Amino acid sequence: MRGSRARSEQAANVATGFGPGKVILLGEHGVVYGHPAIAGPLSVGVRTRGRPANRCKLEVSEDVVGARRQQLLRAFDRAAAACGRPEVSVKLESDLPMSMGLGSSGAVAVACARVLLSAAGRSTSPKAVMEVAFEMEREFHGTPSGLDHTCSGMGELILYSRKPGSETPTVRRLKSPRPLKVLVVLVGERSPTKLTVAGLRARQARWPERYSRLFDEIGRLAREGAKAIEKGDLEALGDAMTVNHGLLSALQLSSPNLDEMVHRLRQMGALGAKLTGAGGDGGAVIGLFLEPEPAVAQLTKMGVRCFGSQLAGPKTL
Ligand code: MEV
C-alpha cells in the first residue's frame, strides 16, 4: 500500500529544482564590462516542481501580470526549447524577496533549468544547468554578466568574470577560513535591473574614460576582497565593501534610502556595508557582521525587513 502510494506520488511529481538567491559582496555593474565580482548564495531561493502534462508549460501565479508575466513566459520558453520541450508542467514557489537585487531572476532560471533538464532525462550537472539558465537570464536582463545564475547554479561563494562577448566565464570558488556572515536589509521596490544597467551604459558610452576609471577601481576592490576572504581578513573585506558603495554612488546607482541604510548598518557595528545588486532607486543593502543576529533583532523591532545569512566559512550555530 505504502509502496504504491509512493510510486503514484513519484509519478505525479516528476521532478523538482532549487535555485538559491545571491548577494554580490563586491563588483556589481563592473562585472557587465568584464571586471571581476564576488557573489555568494543565500539559503532562501526559488523552488520548482514539475508534473506530467501534455505539453511543456509554466504555471504562472495570477499575481504576476502584464509585461512581467509575458517576460517570464518568454524566458521559460527559451529554456524549454533548449531542453527539447519535455512534457511537463512547472510550478514555481519562492521564499526569496523578488526584484530586490537578490538574484531572483537568476534563481528562477536555475530552478527552471534543473526541473526541465531532469524532466527531459538530461544531465543536471552545474554546467548543463547554467547553460540553460543563461538563456532565461538573457530574456530577463538583455546583457547579463552571467554572475547571478552562475552563483545560484554553483551554490558557492565565487569570484567571477567574463569578457563581454565571450561565452566562457572565469570562475573561482572562494574558501573562507572564517564564518562570512551578512545582514541583508530590504530597503524597498526598485526599477528593473535591465533599465538600471541600460541607464549606466548610456552614461558610460558618453563619458567612457571617466566611467572606465571607476569600473577599473571596482574590479580592483573585488580582487582585493577575494584575497581578504581567503586570508580571513574580514576587516579588509568590510572596508572594500564600503569603498565599493561609494563608487556605486559615484556611478549614480545609489539613492538616499540606500545611503542612509549603509550608514545605519555601519553605526550598528558592520565591518562594511553597501548596496547589493543593480541598486538604483531601491533594492537591498548588505552589512558584513561577525554576528548579524543582534542587529537583525534590533532592526526587526523597528519594522525594518531584514535577515541574516552565512555565505561561506565554517558553519556556526
Ligand atoms: C545584478 O544582480 C548584477 C549586475 O551587475 C548586472 C549583471 O551582472 O548582469 C548589476
PDB file of N, CA and C in Angstrom, residues 121-202:
ATOM      1  N   GLY A 121      15.230  14.042 -18.932  1.00  0.00           N
ATOM      2  CA  GLY A 121      16.154  12.910 -18.761  1.00  0.00           C
ATOM      3  C   GLY A 121      17.579  13.283 -19.107  1.00  0.00           C
ATOM      4  N   ARG A 122      17.883  14.585 -19.060  1.00  0.00           N
ATOM      5  CA  ARG A 122      19.252  15.019 -19.415  1.00  0.00           C
ATOM      6  C   ARG A 122      20.077  15.252 -18.158  1.00  0.00           C
ATOM      7  N   SER A 123      21.365  15.490 -18.360  1.00  0.00           N
ATOM      8  CA  SER A 123      22.272  15.748 -17.231  1.00  0.00           C
ATOM      9  C   SER A 123      21.847  17.025 -16.501  1.00  0.00           C
ATOM     10  N   THR A 124      21.877  16.963 -15.167  1.00  0.00           N
ATOM     11  CA  THR A 124      21.618  18.177 -14.376  1.00  0.00           C
ATOM     12  C   THR A 124      22.922  18.642 -13.712  1.00  0.00           C
ATOM     13  N   SER A 125      24.035  18.423 -14.392  1.00  0.00           N
ATOM     14  CA  SER A 125      25.320  18.901 -13.871  1.00  0.00           C
ATOM     15  C   SER A 125      25.249  20.436 -13.800  1.00  0.00           C
ATOM     16  N   PRO A 126      26.032  21.055 -12.870  1.00  0.00           N
ATOM     17  CA  PRO A 126      26.004  22.518 -12.795  1.00  0.00           C
ATOM     18  C   PRO A 126      26.239  23.182 -14.161  1.00  0.00           C
ATOM     19  N   LYS A 127      27.131  22.598 -14.993  1.00  0.00           N
ATOM     20  CA  LYS A 127      27.432  23.195 -16.302  1.00  0.00           C
ATOM     21  C   LYS A 127      26.178  23.203 -17.194  1.00  0.00           C
ATOM     22  N   ALA A 128      25.473  22.039 -17.226  1.00  0.00           N
ATOM     23  CA  ALA A 128      24.272  21.930 -18.065  1.00  0.00           C
ATOM     24  C   ALA A 128      23.188  22.885 -17.550  1.00  0.00           C
ATOM     25  N   VAL A 129      23.029  22.933 -16.229  1.00  0.00           N
ATOM     26  CA  VAL A 129      22.011  23.809 -15.632  1.00  0.00           C
ATOM     27  C   VAL A 129      22.315  25.269 -15.972  1.00  0.00           C
ATOM     28  N   MET A 130      23.592  25.649 -15.847  1.00  0.00           N
ATOM     29  CA  MET A 130      23.939  27.060 -16.067  1.00  0.00           C
ATOM     30  C   MET A 130      23.770  27.468 -17.527  1.00  0.00           C
ATOM     31  N   GLU A 131      24.016  26.528 -18.459  1.00  0.00           N
ATOM     32  CA  GLU A 131      23.831  26.861 -19.884  1.00  0.00           C
ATOM     33  C   GLU A 131      22.372  27.199 -20.170  1.00  0.00           C
ATOM     34  N   VAL A 132      21.460  26.368 -19.655  1.00  0.00           N
ATOM     35  CA  VAL A 132      20.030  26.596 -19.904  1.00  0.00           C
ATOM     36  C   VAL A 132      19.563  27.852 -19.157  1.00  0.00           C
ATOM     37  N   ALA A 133      20.039  28.010 -17.913  1.00  0.00           N
ATOM     38  CA  ALA A 133      19.638  29.178 -17.111  1.00  0.00           C
ATOM     39  C   ALA A 133      20.084  30.480 -17.780  1.00  0.00           C
ATOM     40  N   PHE A 134      21.230  30.465 -18.440  1.00  0.00           N
ATOM     41  CA  PHE A 134      21.729  31.685 -19.093  1.00  0.00           C
ATOM     42  C   PHE A 134      20.767  32.142 -20.193  1.00  0.00           C
ATOM     43  N   GLU A 135      20.135  31.166 -20.871  1.00  0.00           N
ATOM     44  CA  GLU A 135      19.129  31.504 -21.890  1.00  0.00           C
ATOM     45  C   GLU A 135      18.027  32.354 -21.266  1.00  0.00           C
ATOM     46  N   MET A 136      17.547  31.931 -20.086  1.00  0.00           N
ATOM     47  CA  MET A 136      16.464  32.662 -19.420  1.00  0.00           C
ATOM     48  C   MET A 136      16.944  34.034 -18.956  1.00  0.00           C
ATOM     49  N   GLU A 137      18.146  34.085 -18.391  1.00  0.00           N
ATOM     50  CA  GLU A 137      18.688  35.359 -17.900  1.00  0.00           C
ATOM     51  C   GLU A 137      18.810  36.388 -19.022  1.00  0.00           C
ATOM     52  N   ARG A 138      19.126  35.923 -20.247  1.00  0.00           N
ATOM     53  CA  ARG A 138      19.246  36.858 -21.369  1.00  0.00           C
ATOM     54  C   ARG A 138      17.901  37.514 -21.647  1.00  0.00           C
ATOM     55  N   GLU A 139      16.828  36.748 -21.492  1.00  0.00           N
ATOM     56  CA  GLU A 139      15.494  37.311 -21.703  1.00  0.00           C
ATOM     57  C   GLU A 139      15.164  38.321 -20.588  1.00  0.00           C
ATOM     58  N   PHE A 140      15.555  37.991 -19.338  1.00  0.00           N
ATOM     59  CA  PHE A 140      15.256  38.890 -18.220  1.00  0.00           C
ATOM     60  C   PHE A 140      16.077  40.175 -18.280  1.00  0.00           C
ATOM     61  N   HIS A 141      17.371  40.051 -18.616  1.00  0.00           N
ATOM     62  CA  HIS A 141      18.274  41.190 -18.420  1.00  0.00           C
ATOM     63  C   HIS A 141      18.895  41.776 -19.683  1.00  0.00           C
ATOM     64  N   GLY A 142      18.724  41.172 -20.808  1.00  0.00           N
ATOM     65  CA  GLY A 142      19.320  41.711 -22.034  1.00  0.00           C
ATOM     66  C   GLY A 142      20.784  41.346 -22.145  1.00  0.00           C
ATOM     67  N   THR A 143      21.653  42.036 -21.360  1.00  0.00           N
ATOM     68  CA  THR A 143      23.099  41.766 -21.450  1.00  0.00           C
ATOM     69  C   THR A 143      23.639  41.370 -20.077  1.00  0.00           C
ATOM     70  N   PRO A 144      23.158  40.278 -19.500  1.00  0.00           N
ATOM     71  CA  PRO A 144      23.627  39.913 -18.160  1.00  0.00           C
ATOM     72  C   PRO A 144      25.090  39.481 -18.189  1.00  0.00           C
ATOM     73  N   SER A 145      25.770  39.733 -17.076  1.00  0.00           N
ATOM     74  CA  SER A 145      27.164  39.277 -16.988  1.00  0.00           C
ATOM     75  C   SER A 145      27.203  37.757 -16.831  1.00  0.00           C
ATOM     76  N   GLY A 146      26.119  37.189 -16.292  1.00  0.00           N
ATOM     77  CA  GLY A 146      26.094  35.750 -16.012  1.00  0.00           C
ATOM     78  C   GLY A 146      26.437  35.445 -14.559  1.00  0.00           C
ATOM     79  N   LEU A 147      26.787  36.479 -13.783  1.00  0.00           N
ATOM     80  CA  LEU A 147      27.187  36.271 -12.382  1.00  0.00           C
ATOM     81  C   LEU A 147      26.052  35.656 -11.544  1.00  0.00           C
ATOM     82  N   ASP A 148      24.842  36.187 -11.697  1.00  0.00           N
ATOM     83  CA  ASP A 148      23.741  35.772 -10.812  1.00  0.00           C
ATOM     84  C   ASP A 148      23.414  34.288 -10.965  1.00  0.00           C
ATOM     85  N   HIS A 149      23.200  33.850 -12.213  1.00  0.00           N
ATOM     86  CA  HIS A 149      22.786  32.442 -12.377  1.00  0.00           C
ATOM     87  C   HIS A 149      23.962  31.492 -12.124  1.00  0.00           C
ATOM     88  N   THR A 150      25.199  31.980 -12.316  1.00  0.00           N
ATOM     89  CA  THR A 150      26.359  31.116 -12.032  1.00  0.00           C
ATOM     90  C   THR A 150      26.485  30.891 -10.530  1.00  0.00           C
ATOM     91  N   CYS A 151      26.303  31.961  -9.751  1.00  0.00           N
ATOM     92  CA  CYS A 151      26.371  31.830  -8.287  1.00  0.00           C
ATOM     93  C   CYS A 151      25.235  30.913  -7.811  1.00  0.00           C
ATOM     94  N   SER A 152      24.037  31.111  -8.376  1.00  0.00           N
ATOM     95  CA  SER A 152      22.893  30.280  -7.975  1.00  0.00           C
ATOM     96  C   SER A 152      23.118  28.818  -8.389  1.00  0.00           C
ATOM     97  N   GLY A 153      23.647  28.617  -9.603  1.00  0.00           N
ATOM     98  CA  GLY A 153      23.865  27.249 -10.110  1.00  0.00           C
ATOM     99  C   GLY A 153      24.946  26.517  -9.333  1.00  0.00           C
ATOM    100  N   MET A 154      25.983  27.248  -8.905  1.00  0.00           N
ATOM    101  CA  MET A 154      27.081  26.584  -8.181  1.00  0.00           C
ATOM    102  C   MET A 154      26.788  26.507  -6.687  1.00  0.00           C
ATOM    103  N   GLY A 155      25.993  27.464  -6.181  1.00  0.00           N
ATOM    104  CA  GLY A 155      25.636  27.458  -4.757  1.00  0.00           C
ATOM    105  C   GLY A 155      26.831  27.685  -3.850  1.00  0.00           C
ATOM    106  N   GLU A 156      27.822  28.444  -4.348  1.00  0.00           N
ATOM    107  CA  GLU A 156      29.036  28.694  -3.545  1.00  0.00           C
ATOM    108  C   GLU A 156      29.494  30.134  -3.729  1.00  0.00           C
ATOM    109  N   LEU A 157      30.336  30.585  -2.775  1.00  0.00           N
ATOM    110  CA  LEU A 157      30.924  31.925  -2.895  1.00  0.00           C
ATOM    111  C   LEU A 157      31.937  31.891  -4.043  1.00  0.00           C
ATOM    112  N   ILE A 158      31.793  32.811  -5.001  1.00  0.00           N
ATOM    113  CA  ILE A 158      32.666  32.756  -6.187  1.00  0.00           C
ATOM    114  C   ILE A 158      33.231  34.132  -6.548  1.00  0.00           C
ATOM    115  N   LEU A 159      34.414  34.065  -7.166  1.00  0.00           N
ATOM    116  CA  LEU A 159      34.994  35.241  -7.838  1.00  0.00           C
ATOM    117  C   LEU A 159      34.754  34.992  -9.319  1.00  0.00           C
ATOM    118  N   TYR A 160      34.074  35.925  -9.980  1.00  0.00           N
ATOM    119  CA  TYR A 160      33.565  35.668 -11.339  1.00  0.00           C
ATOM    120  C   TYR A 160      33.954  36.806 -12.272  1.00  0.00           C
ATOM    121  N   SER A 161      34.363  36.452 -13.493  1.00  0.00           N
ATOM    122  CA  SER A 161      34.476  37.493 -14.522  1.00  0.00           C
ATOM    123  C   SER A 161      34.200  36.856 -15.885  1.00  0.00           C
ATOM    124  N   ARG A 162      33.749  37.685 -16.809  1.00  0.00           N
ATOM    125  CA  ARG A 162      33.511  37.200 -18.179  1.00  0.00           C
ATOM    126  C   ARG A 162      33.709  38.372 -19.125  1.00  0.00           C
ATOM    127  N   LYS A 163      34.612  38.192 -20.080  1.00  0.00           N
ATOM    128  CA  LYS A 163      34.849  39.265 -21.050  1.00  0.00           C
ATOM    129  C   LYS A 163      33.576  39.460 -21.862  1.00  0.00           C
ATOM    130  N   PRO A 164      33.132  40.710 -22.078  1.00  0.00           N
ATOM    131  CA  PRO A 164      31.919  40.926 -22.868  1.00  0.00           C
ATOM    132  C   PRO A 164      32.041  40.242 -24.229  1.00  0.00           C
ATOM    133  N   GLY A 165      31.025  39.512 -24.636  1.00  0.00           N
ATOM    134  CA  GLY A 165      31.044  38.820 -25.939  1.00  0.00           C
ATOM    135  C   GLY A 165      31.540  37.390 -25.822  1.00  0.00           C
ATOM    136  N   SER A 166      32.262  37.075 -24.740  1.00  0.00           N
ATOM    137  CA  SER A 166      32.754  35.700 -24.602  1.00  0.00           C
ATOM    138  C   SER A 166      31.677  34.837 -23.945  1.00  0.00           C
ATOM    139  N   GLU A 167      31.636  33.570 -24.320  1.00  0.00           N
ATOM    140  CA  GLU A 167      30.641  32.652 -23.740  1.00  0.00           C
ATOM    141  C   GLU A 167      31.164  32.044 -22.443  1.00  0.00           C
ATOM    142  N   THR A 168      32.518  32.091 -22.284  1.00  0.00           N
ATOM    143  CA  THR A 168      33.114  31.345 -21.177  1.00  0.00           C
ATOM    144  C   THR A 168      33.592  32.259 -20.056  1.00  0.00           C
ATOM    145  N   PRO A 169      32.993  32.149 -18.891  1.00  0.00           N
ATOM    146  CA  PRO A 169      33.456  32.965 -17.771  1.00  0.00           C
ATOM    147  C   PRO A 169      34.662  32.331 -17.075  1.00  0.00           C
ATOM    148  N   THR A 170      35.349  33.126 -16.274  1.00  0.00           N
ATOM    149  CA  THR A 170      36.379  32.594 -15.380  1.00  0.00           C
ATOM    150  C   THR A 170      35.759  32.603 -13.990  1.00  0.00           C
ATOM    151  N   VAL A 171      35.698  31.426 -13.356  1.00  0.00           N
ATOM    152  CA  VAL A 171      35.031  31.323 -12.059  1.00  0.00           C
ATOM    153  C   VAL A 171      35.967  30.631 -11.081  1.00  0.00           C
ATOM    154  N   ARG A 172      36.139  31.247  -9.913  1.00  0.00           N
ATOM    155  CA  ARG A 172      36.958  30.621  -8.861  1.00  0.00           C
ATOM    156  C   ARG A 172      36.153  30.550  -7.576  1.00  0.00           C
ATOM    157  N   ARG A 173      36.101  29.339  -6.977  1.00  0.00           N
ATOM    158  CA  ARG A 173      35.435  29.188  -5.672  1.00  0.00           C
ATOM    159  C   ARG A 173      36.293  29.855  -4.622  1.00  0.00           C
ATOM    160  N   LEU A 174      35.680  30.600  -3.714  1.00  0.00           N
ATOM    161  CA  LEU A 174      36.448  31.251  -2.645  1.00  0.00           C
ATOM    162  C   LEU A 174      36.185  30.548  -1.329  1.00  0.00           C
ATOM    163  N   LYS A 175      37.253  30.094  -0.708  1.00  0.00           N
ATOM    164  CA  LYS A 175      37.130  29.436   0.607  1.00  0.00           C
ATOM    165  C   LYS A 175      37.442  30.469   1.679  1.00  0.00           C
ATOM    166  N   SER A 176      36.599  30.526   2.687  1.00  0.00           N
ATOM    167  CA  SER A 176      36.837  31.473   3.777  1.00  0.00           C
ATOM    168  C   SER A 176      37.187  30.690   5.037  1.00  0.00           C
ATOM    169  N   PRO A 177      38.337  30.994   5.670  1.00  0.00           N
ATOM    170  CA  PRO A 177      38.673  30.268   6.902  1.00  0.00           C
ATOM    171  C   PRO A 177      37.794  30.701   8.073  1.00  0.00           C
ATOM    172  N   ARG A 178      37.084  31.846   7.905  1.00  0.00           N
ATOM    173  CA  ARG A 178      36.211  32.337   8.990  1.00  0.00           C
ATOM    174  C   ARG A 178      34.760  32.358   8.504  1.00  0.00           C
ATOM    175  N   PRO A 179      33.800  32.213   9.437  1.00  0.00           N
ATOM    176  CA  PRO A 179      32.401  32.326   9.004  1.00  0.00           C
ATOM    177  C   PRO A 179      32.181  33.713   8.385  1.00  0.00           C
ATOM    178  N   LEU A 180      31.602  33.731   7.182  1.00  0.00           N
ATOM    179  CA  LEU A 180      31.378  35.008   6.489  1.00  0.00           C
ATOM    180  C   LEU A 180      29.870  35.267   6.479  1.00  0.00           C
ATOM    181  N   LYS A 181      29.453  36.232   7.317  1.00  0.00           N
ATOM    182  CA  LYS A 181      28.012  36.438   7.510  1.00  0.00           C
ATOM    183  C   LYS A 181      27.607  37.867   7.149  1.00  0.00           C
ATOM    184  N   VAL A 182      26.445  37.962   6.517  1.00  0.00           N
ATOM    185  CA  VAL A 182      25.934  39.296   6.192  1.00  0.00           C
ATOM    186  C   VAL A 182      24.528  39.475   6.741  1.00  0.00           C
ATOM    187  N   LEU A 183      24.199  40.731   6.950  1.00  0.00           N
ATOM    188  CA  LEU A 183      22.818  41.105   7.265  1.00  0.00           C
ATOM    189  C   LEU A 183      22.265  41.711   5.978  1.00  0.00           C
ATOM    190  N   VAL A 184      21.113  41.238   5.538  1.00  0.00           N
ATOM    191  CA  VAL A 184      20.512  41.726   4.292  1.00  0.00           C
ATOM    192  C   VAL A 184      19.278  42.550   4.653  1.00  0.00           C
ATOM    193  N   VAL A 185      19.256  43.810   4.224  1.00  0.00           N
ATOM    194  CA  VAL A 185      18.091  44.671   4.501  1.00  0.00           C
ATOM    195  C   VAL A 185      17.343  44.929   3.199  1.00  0.00           C
ATOM    196  N   LEU A 186      16.041  44.712   3.225  1.00  0.00           N
ATOM    197  CA  LEU A 186      15.209  45.006   2.057  1.00  0.00           C
ATOM    198  C   LEU A 186      14.762  46.456   2.180  1.00  0.00           C
ATOM    199  N   VAL A 187      15.388  47.318   1.400  1.00  0.00           N
ATOM    200  CA  VAL A 187      15.128  48.750   1.553  1.00  0.00           C
ATOM    201  C   VAL A 187      13.826  49.146   0.856  1.00  0.00           C
ATOM    202  N   GLY A 188      13.568  48.582  -0.313  1.00  0.00           N
ATOM    203  CA  GLY A 188      12.304  48.922  -0.986  1.00  0.00           C
ATOM    204  C   GLY A 188      12.322  48.573  -2.462  1.00  0.00           C
ATOM    205  N   GLU A 189      11.146  48.720  -3.082  1.00  0.00           N
ATOM    206  CA  GLU A 189      10.992  48.424  -4.513  1.00  0.00           C
ATOM    207  C   GLU A 189      12.020  49.207  -5.331  1.00  0.00           C
ATOM    208  N   ARG A 190      12.376  48.667  -6.463  1.00  0.00           N
ATOM    209  CA  ARG A 190      13.321  49.380  -7.339  1.00  0.00           C
ATOM    210  C   ARG A 190      12.946  49.138  -8.795  1.00  0.00           C
ATOM    211  N   SER A 191      13.548  49.923  -9.699  1.00  0.00           N
ATOM    212  CA  SER A 191      13.303  49.741 -11.133  1.00  0.00           C
ATOM    213  C   SER A 191      13.963  48.446 -11.586  1.00  0.00           C
ATOM    214  N   PRO A 192      13.482  47.857 -12.711  1.00  0.00           N
ATOM    215  CA  PRO A 192      14.108  46.615 -13.184  1.00  0.00           C
ATOM    216  C   PRO A 192      15.592  46.783 -13.501  1.00  0.00           C
ATOM    217  N   THR A 193      16.359  45.712 -13.222  1.00  0.00           N
ATOM    218  CA  THR A 193      17.813  45.706 -13.475  1.00  0.00           C
ATOM    219  C   THR A 193      18.135  46.151 -14.906  1.00  0.00           C
ATOM    220  N   LYS A 194      17.305  45.659 -15.859  1.00  0.00           N
ATOM    221  CA  LYS A 194      17.555  45.954 -17.271  1.00  0.00           C
ATOM    222  C   LYS A 194      17.629  47.470 -17.495  1.00  0.00           C
ATOM    223  N   LEU A 195      16.741  48.232 -16.846  1.00  0.00           N
ATOM    224  CA  LEU A 195      16.702  49.697 -17.026  1.00  0.00           C
ATOM    225  C   LEU A 195      17.901  50.364 -16.352  1.00  0.00           C
ATOM    226  N   THR A 196      18.258  49.887 -15.135  1.00  0.00           N
ATOM    227  CA  THR A 196      19.393  50.483 -14.410  1.00  0.00           C
ATOM    228  C   THR A 196      20.689  50.237 -15.190  1.00  0.00           C
ATOM    229  N   VAL A 197      20.836  49.006 -15.710  1.00  0.00           N
ATOM    230  CA  VAL A 197      22.045  48.662 -16.485  1.00  0.00           C
ATOM    231  C   VAL A 197      22.084  49.490 -17.779  1.00  0.00           C
ATOM    232  N   ALA A 198      20.921  49.685 -18.416  1.00  0.00           N
ATOM    233  CA  ALA A 198      20.873  50.447 -19.678  1.00  0.00           C
ATOM    234  C   ALA A 198      21.196  51.926 -19.421  1.00  0.00           C
ATOM    235  N   GLY A 199      20.701  52.486 -18.313  1.00  0.00           N
ATOM    236  CA  GLY A 199      20.989  53.889 -17.978  1.00  0.00           C
ATOM    237  C   GLY A 199      22.474  54.096 -17.770  1.00  0.00           C
ATOM    238  N   LEU A 200      23.105  53.165 -17.049  1.00  0.00           N
ATOM    239  CA  LEU A 200      24.545  53.252 -16.807  1.00  0.00           C
ATOM    240  C   LEU A 200      25.307  53.115 -18.132  1.00  0.00           C
ATOM    241  N   ARG A 201      24.831  52.216 -18.992  1.00  0.00           N
ATOM    242  CA  ARG A 201      25.512  52.021 -20.280  1.00  0.00           C
ATOM    243  C   ARG A 201      25.493  53.314 -21.107  1.00  0.00           C
ATOM    244  N   ALA A 202      24.387  54.037 -21.036  1.00  0.00           N
ATOM    245  CA  ALA A 202      24.289  55.302 -21.796  1.00  0.00           C
ATOM    246  C   ALA A 202      25.305  56.315 -21.254  1.00  0.00           C
TER     247      ALA A 202
END
